[in-house]
Amino acid sequence: MFDRDTGGASIELRALTKHYPGQPAPAVDHVDLDIPAGELVVFVGPSGCGKTTTMKMINRLVEPTSGEIRIGGEDVLSLHPDELRRHIGYAIQQVGLFPHLTIGQNIGLVPNLLGWSAAKTADRVEELLSLVNLEASAFHDRYPRELSGGQQQRVGVARALAADPPVMLMDEPFGATDPITREHLQNEFVKLQKQLRKTIIFVTHDFEEAIKLGDRIAVLKERSHIAQYDTPANILANPADDYVAGFIGADATLKRLALLRVADVECGQQPGSANLPQIAADASLREALDVMLAHGTDRCGSPSGVLTYGALCEAVGTEPAPAPRLQSVGSGSTPVRTAPVPDAARGEAVGT
Amino acid sequence: MNFSEYVVSRWDTLSLAAGEHALVVGVAIGVSTAVGVGIGLLAHDLPKTRGISLAISAAILTVPSLALLTLLIPITGLGWGSTLVALTAYAFLPIIRNTVAGLRGVDASMVEAGRGMGMSRTRVLLKVRLPLAWPLILTGVRVATQMLIGIAAIAAYVDGPGLGTQIFEGLSRLGSVNALNATLAGTLGIVVIAVLFDLFFFAVRQLTIPRGLRVRS
Ligand SMILES: Nc1ncnc2c1ncn2[C@@H]1O[C@H](COP(=O)(O)OP(=O)(O)O)[C@@H](O)[C@H]1O
Ligand SMILES: [Mg+2]
């Protein structure tokens, strides 16, 4: 099958259509999409636009009405559905762990279906538990009901990864967790994917999540029509239409800053950077801007030099406004002092 | 003769009757569980078959036990045969109904996860739905057993086995020697059997319900 290379396989959708019986219109209508091997593509769109249906046709939990699906060049519709699914990782919002089986047994399910030896499965389960940051000795023999929501989600991801499938389908896998846990799981998942380079289709209705996780984003509208399919940076910089722009929201530039690292921009070596508020090299430019705003300054120090407001503007492709225009910001007649501000901030930063 | 003297003097008869009572209930429940759970497994996902089997087993339960036993005499004769057939038939409703409810009540996300991982329909049924439905199925079997223990007493009218003979003999000659003792002994014996069956089901629960389903969530 397509999983001889577990590092990811390309996915092609051609005129993929699903018309549920008894429905007036198709839920998914002639979708064409190419997903390169090893990339994480996020389907994002409003509830009911057909994200789940599109995804479930790929592992044939939903049988397409018409169209073609190829994974690694292989025609998916000619394979046996159960056999196909054993080679595609699948994680869902409700997790769906089996409560009567231990965590170890849950993770070992697909390896068992594939006929792996008990020893190989046991090793793999151990490896996966540590991959998702759960201590094997503590979790292997526990039952799903004894775990928190976030821990269950991790087990869900481990179970989907169990047989090292080249392709993973994930339907809002972090959707049911609280914001803090979700953020944590997202960060871990980004790291994990950097390491694994699987081909992943990730469904969400949360655009922030899409930006954070996606190598590419497919913004979907009704009937799964693709409004735009591009990298997060390109979608934020050049939304294809009002629909996409509306989905991004009013803070597109801030979202673009969030995608960039401090380490990615040129920092001027300037004397006195030690007196500036400091920002870490792996922080985002959005966080750098936050530091500048919080300290009322237009520059902050990073390990590689001084990061200026101008550099932030350049990073998102805009010209920094000249100083006189900055003065007009404020309440009309009151003149705004610009020059002394950095000094004041500098003073505060060193605590004098 | 007071009650305890009566029990001691008739111990052989009483214990044999009690043993037969328990045996006929046990056999009927065994057959009914095997068949009923089987029907539940086959029918739970087929609306028509499910409706028909539930309707039939409910209809059986509305036939008064005396009438059913009498109707069976031409077919299965007096004694054990008719008793067993009638008891087995009465047990179907609680068993099939709980099996179907348990199998259908399994969270859809678990079925989806199982299918999504490449488990076949049958595998999901036997490895996911059945274990998760098992506590409810056991409850159905237990309720059916309690019901049958009572109904089995009526089998005395068709010359069936069990403690019913004691009760009805006593009742039929109430006022004469030992009549009350016989009725009382039969009734008490049935209560004891019911308690013992309940203890048995408690043990079965502990032994067969997966630990993961018993832990607090
Ligand atoms: N099994 C089904 N039968 C009939 N209609 C369905 C079924 N599943 C989904 N739909 C319909 O198809 C459309 C797309 O649903 P879905 O793919 O779940 O959207 P999303 O995941 O984007 O919220 C919706 O209008 C939904 O009501
Ligand atoms: Mg959905």
PDB file of N, CA and C in Angstrom, chain A residues 56 59 61 81-83 85-86 88-90 92 94-101 106 109-110 112-113 141 143 145-146 159 171, chain B residues 107-121 123-124 126-129 131-132 210-217:
ATOM      1  N   LYS A  56     -13.766  12.728   5.787  1.00  0.00           N
ATOM      2  CA  LYS A  56     -14.168  11.336   5.971  1.00  0.00           C
ATOM      3  C   LYS A  56     -14.262  10.564   4.659  1.00  0.00           C
ATOM      4  N   ASN A  59     -10.848   8.567   4.154  1.00  0.00           N
ATOM      5  CA  ASN A  59     -10.713   7.208   4.701  1.00  0.00           C
ATOM      6  C   ASN A  59     -12.010   6.403   4.526  1.00  0.00           C
ATOM      7  N   LEU A  61     -14.999   6.666   5.490  1.00  0.00           N
ATOM      8  CA  LEU A  61     -16.083   6.550   6.468  1.00  0.00           C
ATOM      9  C   LEU A  61     -17.344   7.104   5.826  1.00  0.00           C
ATOM     10  N   PRO A  81     -11.997  -0.875   2.296  1.00  0.00           N
ATOM     11  CA  PRO A  81     -12.072   0.233   3.259  1.00  0.00           C
ATOM     12  C   PRO A  81     -11.387  -0.053   4.598  1.00  0.00           C
ATOM     13  N   ASP A  82     -11.614  -1.245   5.184  1.00  0.00           N
ATOM     14  CA  ASP A  82     -11.010  -1.534   6.490  1.00  0.00           C
ATOM     15  C   ASP A  82      -9.488  -1.560   6.385  1.00  0.00           C
ATOM     16  N   GLU A  83      -9.006  -2.174   5.311  1.00  0.00           N
ATOM     17  CA  GLU A  83      -7.553  -2.263   5.105  1.00  0.00           C
ATOM     18  C   GLU A  83      -6.984  -0.849   4.927  1.00  0.00           C
ATOM     19  N   ARG A  85      -8.150   1.967   6.074  1.00  0.00           N
ATOM     20  CA  ARG A  85      -8.194   2.756   7.311  1.00  0.00           C
ATOM     21  C   ARG A  85      -7.091   2.367   8.279  1.00  0.00           C
ATOM     22  N   ARG A  86      -6.630   1.135   8.202  1.00  0.00           N
ATOM     23  CA  ARG A  86      -5.538   0.727   9.091  1.00  0.00           C
ATOM     24  C   ARG A  86      -4.237   1.435   8.740  1.00  0.00           C
ATOM     25  N   ILE A  88      -4.256   4.738   7.700  1.00  0.00           N
ATOM     26  CA  ILE A  88      -4.486   6.175   7.813  1.00  0.00           C
ATOM     27  C   ILE A  88      -4.799   6.480   9.276  1.00  0.00           C
ATOM     28  N   GLY A  89      -4.015   7.352   9.895  1.00  0.00           N
ATOM     29  CA  GLY A  89      -4.294   7.726  11.285  1.00  0.00           C
ATOM     30  C   GLY A  89      -5.575   8.537  11.351  1.00  0.00           C
ATOM     31  N   TYR A  90      -6.349   8.343  12.417  1.00  0.00           N
ATOM     32  CA  TYR A  90      -7.625   9.048  12.521  1.00  0.00           C
ATOM     33  C   TYR A  90      -7.853   9.497  13.957  1.00  0.00           C
ATOM     34  N   ILE A  92     -10.337  12.171  16.403  1.00  0.00           N
ATOM     35  CA  ILE A  92     -11.546  12.992  16.367  1.00  0.00           C
ATOM     36  C   ILE A  92     -11.715  13.770  17.668  1.00  0.00           C
ATOM     37  N   GLN A  94     -14.099  13.917  19.837  1.00  0.00           N
ATOM     38  CA  GLN A  94     -14.595  13.189  21.013  1.00  0.00           C
ATOM     39  C   GLN A  94     -13.619  12.107  21.446  1.00  0.00           C
ATOM     40  N   VAL A  95     -12.464  12.046  20.797  1.00  0.00           N
ATOM     41  CA  VAL A  95     -11.397  11.081  21.053  1.00  0.00           C
ATOM     42  C   VAL A  95     -11.849   9.652  20.796  1.00  0.00           C
ATOM     43  N   GLY A  96     -12.928   9.210  21.494  1.00  0.00           N
ATOM     44  CA  GLY A  96     -13.431   7.862  21.244  1.00  0.00           C
ATOM     45  C   GLY A  96     -12.500   6.766  21.726  1.00  0.00           C
ATOM     46  N   LEU A  97     -11.812   7.003  22.865  1.00  0.00           N
ATOM     47  CA  LEU A  97     -11.033   5.913  23.458  1.00  0.00           C
ATOM     48  C   LEU A  97     -12.014   4.872  23.976  1.00  0.00           C
ATOM     49  N   PHE A  98     -11.596   3.596  23.968  1.00  0.00           N
ATOM     50  CA  PHE A  98     -12.477   2.546  24.458  1.00  0.00           C
ATOM     51  C   PHE A  98     -12.315   2.419  25.969  1.00  0.00           C
ATOM     52  N   PRO A  99     -13.376   2.707  26.738  1.00  0.00           N
ATOM     53  CA  PRO A  99     -13.234   2.774  28.198  1.00  0.00           C
ATOM     54  C   PRO A  99     -12.933   1.426  28.843  1.00  0.00           C
ATOM     55  N   HIS A 100     -13.240   0.321  28.152  1.00  0.00           N
ATOM     56  CA  HIS A 100     -13.014  -0.990  28.775  1.00  0.00           C
ATOM     57  C   HIS A 100     -11.608  -1.507  28.521  1.00  0.00           C
ATOM     58  N   LEU A 101     -10.820  -0.766  27.740  1.00  0.00           N
ATOM     59  CA  LEU A 101      -9.445  -1.180  27.472  1.00  0.00           C
ATOM     60  C   LEU A 101      -8.476  -0.199  28.132  1.00  0.00           C
ATOM     61  N   ASN A 106      -5.547   0.454  24.092  1.00  0.00           N
ATOM     62  CA  ASN A 106      -6.127   1.402  23.139  1.00  0.00           C
ATOM     63  C   ASN A 106      -5.118   1.781  22.062  1.00  0.00           C
ATOM     64  N   LEU A 109      -4.222  -0.927  19.380  1.00  0.00           N
ATOM     65  CA  LEU A 109      -5.305  -1.515  18.584  1.00  0.00           C
ATOM     66  C   LEU A 109      -4.960  -1.742  17.117  1.00  0.00           C
ATOM     67  N   VAL A 110      -4.485  -0.684  16.456  1.00  0.00           N
ATOM     68  CA  VAL A 110      -4.198  -0.825  15.029  1.00  0.00           C
ATOM     69  C   VAL A 110      -3.023  -1.786  14.798  1.00  0.00           C
ATOM     70  N   ASN A 112      -2.353  -4.328  16.466  1.00  0.00           N
ATOM     71  CA  ASN A 112      -2.957  -5.662  16.588  1.00  0.00           C
ATOM     72  C   ASN A 112      -3.721  -6.040  15.338  1.00  0.00           C
ATOM     73  N   LEU A 113      -4.490  -5.089  14.806  1.00  0.00           N
ATOM     74  CA  LEU A 113      -5.259  -5.365  13.591  1.00  0.00           C
ATOM     75  C   LEU A 113      -4.319  -5.713  12.440  1.00  0.00           C
ATOM     76  N   ASP A 141      -1.173   1.176  32.060  1.00  0.00           N
ATOM     77  CA  ASP A 141      -2.203   0.273  32.572  1.00  0.00           C
ATOM     78  C   ASP A 141      -3.426   0.988  33.127  1.00  0.00           C
ATOM     79  N   TYR A 143      -6.988   3.336  32.820  1.00  0.00           N
ATOM     80  CA  TYR A 143      -8.131   3.316  31.924  1.00  0.00           C
ATOM     81  C   TYR A 143      -8.501   4.743  31.509  1.00  0.00           C
ATOM     82  N   ARG A 145     -11.083   6.514  31.565  1.00  0.00           N
ATOM     83  CA  ARG A 145     -11.877   7.334  32.492  1.00  0.00           C
ATOM     84  C   ARG A 145     -11.048   7.879  33.644  1.00  0.00           C
ATOM     85  N   GLU A 146      -9.839   7.363  33.811  1.00  0.00           N
ATOM     86  CA  GLU A 146      -8.981   7.855  34.888  1.00  0.00           C
ATOM     87  C   GLU A 146      -8.094   9.014  34.426  1.00  0.00           C
ATOM     88  N   ARG A 159      -2.724   7.013  19.603  1.00  0.00           N
ATOM     89  CA  ARG A 159      -3.405   5.873  18.986  1.00  0.00           C
ATOM     90  C   ARG A 159      -3.463   6.033  17.470  1.00  0.00           C
ATOM     91  N   ASP A 171      -9.912  15.514  13.017  1.00  0.00           N
ATOM     92  CA  ASP A 171     -11.117  16.348  12.976  1.00  0.00           C
ATOM     93  C   ASP A 171     -11.285  17.078  14.308  1.00  0.00           C
TER      94      ASP A 171
ATOM     95  N   ASP B 107     -21.767   5.007  22.729  1.00  0.00           N
ATOM     96  CA  ASP B 107     -21.431   6.317  22.180  1.00  0.00           C
ATOM     97  C   ASP B 107     -20.977   6.220  20.718  1.00  0.00           C
ATOM     98  N   ALA B 108     -21.601   7.050  19.869  1.00  0.00           N
ATOM     99  CA  ALA B 108     -21.290   6.996  18.437  1.00  0.00           C
ATOM    100  C   ALA B 108     -19.817   7.274  18.160  1.00  0.00           C
ATOM    101  N   SER B 109     -19.190   8.094  19.013  1.00  0.00           N
ATOM    102  CA  SER B 109     -17.789   8.426  18.758  1.00  0.00           C
ATOM    103  C   SER B 109     -16.889   7.200  18.892  1.00  0.00           C
ATOM    104  N   MET B 110     -17.297   6.248  19.772  1.00  0.00           N
ATOM    105  CA  MET B 110     -16.476   5.044  19.922  1.00  0.00           C
ATOM    106  C   MET B 110     -16.580   4.160  18.693  1.00  0.00           C
ATOM    107  N   VAL B 111     -17.796   4.073  18.176  1.00  0.00           N
ATOM    108  CA  VAL B 111     -17.990   3.283  16.964  1.00  0.00           C
ATOM    109  C   VAL B 111     -17.216   3.939  15.817  1.00  0.00           C
ATOM    110  N   GLU B 112     -17.290   5.266  15.740  1.00  0.00           N
ATOM    111  CA  GLU B 112     -16.590   5.963  14.665  1.00  0.00           C
ATOM    112  C   GLU B 112     -15.081   5.768  14.784  1.00  0.00           C
ATOM    113  N   ALA B 113     -14.577   5.860  16.013  1.00  0.00           N
ATOM    114  CA  ALA B 113     -13.140   5.664  16.211  1.00  0.00           C
ATOM    115  C   ALA B 113     -12.745   4.248  15.787  1.00  0.00           C
ATOM    116  N   GLY B 114     -13.544   3.264  16.176  1.00  0.00           N
ATOM    117  CA  GLY B 114     -13.236   1.884  15.832  1.00  0.00           C
ATOM    118  C   GLY B 114     -13.248   1.653  14.327  1.00  0.00           C
ATOM    119  N   ARG B 115     -14.312   2.125  13.677  1.00  0.00           N
ATOM    120  CA  ARG B 115     -14.395   1.976  12.224  1.00  0.00           C
ATOM    121  C   ARG B 115     -13.257   2.738  11.551  1.00  0.00           C
ATOM    122  N   GLY B 116     -12.965   3.931  12.081  1.00  0.00           N
ATOM    123  CA  GLY B 116     -11.924   4.772  11.497  1.00  0.00           C
ATOM    124  C   GLY B 116     -10.537   4.159  11.615  1.00  0.00           C
ATOM    125  N   MET B 117     -10.358   3.273  12.585  1.00  0.00           N
ATOM    126  CA  MET B 117      -9.058   2.606  12.718  1.00  0.00           C
ATOM    127  C   MET B 117      -8.988   1.333  11.888  1.00  0.00           C
ATOM    128  N   GLY B 118     -10.083   0.989  11.247  1.00  0.00           N
ATOM    129  CA  GLY B 118     -10.065  -0.187  10.380  1.00  0.00           C
ATOM    130  C   GLY B 118     -10.601  -1.451  11.030  1.00  0.00           C
ATOM    131  N   MET B 119     -11.412  -1.283  12.107  1.00  0.00           N
ATOM    132  CA  MET B 119     -12.083  -2.462  12.659  1.00  0.00           C
ATOM    133  C   MET B 119     -13.323  -2.721  11.800  1.00  0.00           C
ATOM    134  N   SER B 120     -13.582  -3.998  11.505  1.00  0.00           N
ATOM    135  CA  SER B 120     -14.766  -4.318  10.700  1.00  0.00           C
ATOM    136  C   SER B 120     -16.009  -4.103  11.563  1.00  0.00           C
ATOM    137  N   ARG B 121     -17.168  -4.088  10.906  1.00  0.00           N
ATOM    138  CA  ARG B 121     -18.432  -3.930  11.617  1.00  0.00           C
ATOM    139  C   ARG B 121     -18.589  -4.990  12.714  1.00  0.00           C
ATOM    140  N   ARG B 123     -16.288  -6.757  14.161  1.00  0.00           N
ATOM    141  CA  ARG B 123     -15.311  -6.575  15.214  1.00  0.00           C
ATOM    142  C   ARG B 123     -15.737  -5.472  16.177  1.00  0.00           C
ATOM    143  N   VAL B 124     -16.248  -4.385  15.630  1.00  0.00           N
ATOM    144  CA  VAL B 124     -16.743  -3.299  16.482  1.00  0.00           C
ATOM    145  C   VAL B 124     -17.889  -3.813  17.356  1.00  0.00           C
ATOM    146  N   LEU B 126     -18.481  -6.942  18.392  1.00  0.00           N
ATOM    147  CA  LEU B 126     -18.083  -7.900  19.425  1.00  0.00           C
ATOM    148  C   LEU B 126     -17.045  -7.350  20.401  1.00  0.00           C
ATOM    149  N   LYS B 127     -16.182  -6.450  19.925  1.00  0.00           N
ATOM    150  CA  LYS B 127     -15.086  -5.977  20.779  1.00  0.00           C
ATOM    151  C   LYS B 127     -15.352  -4.622  21.408  1.00  0.00           C
ATOM    152  N   VAL B 128     -16.322  -3.897  20.879  1.00  0.00           N
ATOM    153  CA  VAL B 128     -16.604  -2.570  21.449  1.00  0.00           C
ATOM    154  C   VAL B 128     -18.039  -2.513  21.986  1.00  0.00           C
ATOM    155  N   ARG B 129     -19.004  -2.741  21.101  1.00  0.00           N
ATOM    156  CA  ARG B 129     -20.398  -2.605  21.543  1.00  0.00           C
ATOM    157  C   ARG B 129     -20.751  -3.613  22.636  1.00  0.00           C
ATOM    158  N   PRO B 131     -18.908  -5.470  24.888  1.00  0.00           N
ATOM    159  CA  PRO B 131     -18.363  -5.233  26.238  1.00  0.00           C
ATOM    160  C   PRO B 131     -18.976  -4.003  26.912  1.00  0.00           C
ATOM    161  N   LEU B 132     -19.259  -2.972  26.111  1.00  0.00           N
ATOM    162  CA  LEU B 132     -19.810  -1.761  26.715  1.00  0.00           C
ATOM    163  C   LEU B 132     -21.279  -1.955  27.097  1.00  0.00           C
ATOM    164  N   PRO B 210     -15.701  -5.326  32.674  1.00  0.00           N
ATOM    165  CA  PRO B 210     -14.316  -4.874  32.565  1.00  0.00           C
ATOM    166  C   PRO B 210     -14.006  -3.800  33.617  1.00  0.00           C
ATOM    167  N   ARG B 211     -12.807  -3.871  34.162  1.00  0.00           N
ATOM    168  CA  ARG B 211     -12.422  -2.961  35.237  1.00  0.00           C
ATOM    169  C   ARG B 211     -12.524  -1.507  34.802  1.00  0.00           C
ATOM    170  N   GLY B 212     -12.187  -1.258  33.544  1.00  0.00           N
ATOM    171  CA  GLY B 212     -12.224   0.117  33.037  1.00  0.00           C
ATOM    172  C   GLY B 212     -13.616   0.733  33.094  1.00  0.00           C
ATOM    173  N   LEU B 213     -14.663  -0.120  33.115  1.00  0.00           N
ATOM    174  CA  LEU B 213     -16.023   0.406  33.179  1.00  0.00           C
ATOM    175  C   LEU B 213     -16.455   0.631  34.618  1.00  0.00           C
ATOM    176  N   ARG B 214     -15.718   0.040  35.563  1.00  0.00           N
ATOM    177  CA  ARG B 214     -16.115   0.180  36.964  1.00  0.00           C
ATOM    178  C   ARG B 214     -15.414   1.337  37.649  1.00  0.00           C
ATOM    179  N   VAL B 215     -14.302   1.825  37.051  1.00  0.00           N
ATOM    180  CA  VAL B 215     -13.588   2.921  37.703  1.00  0.00           C
ATOM    181  C   VAL B 215     -14.413   4.204  37.613  1.00  0.00           C
ATOM    182  N   ARG B 216     -14.216   5.051  38.597  1.00  0.00           N
ATOM    183  CA  ARG B 216     -14.911   6.345  38.596  1.00  0.00           C
ATOM    184  C   ARG B 216     -14.421   7.169  37.414  1.00  0.00           C
ATOM    185  N   SER B 217     -15.325   7.990  36.870  1.00  0.00           N
ATOM    186  CA  SER B 217     -14.848   8.883  35.813  1.00  0.00           C
ATOM    187  C   SER B 217     -14.771  10.297  36.352  1.00  0.00           C
TER     188      SER B 217
END
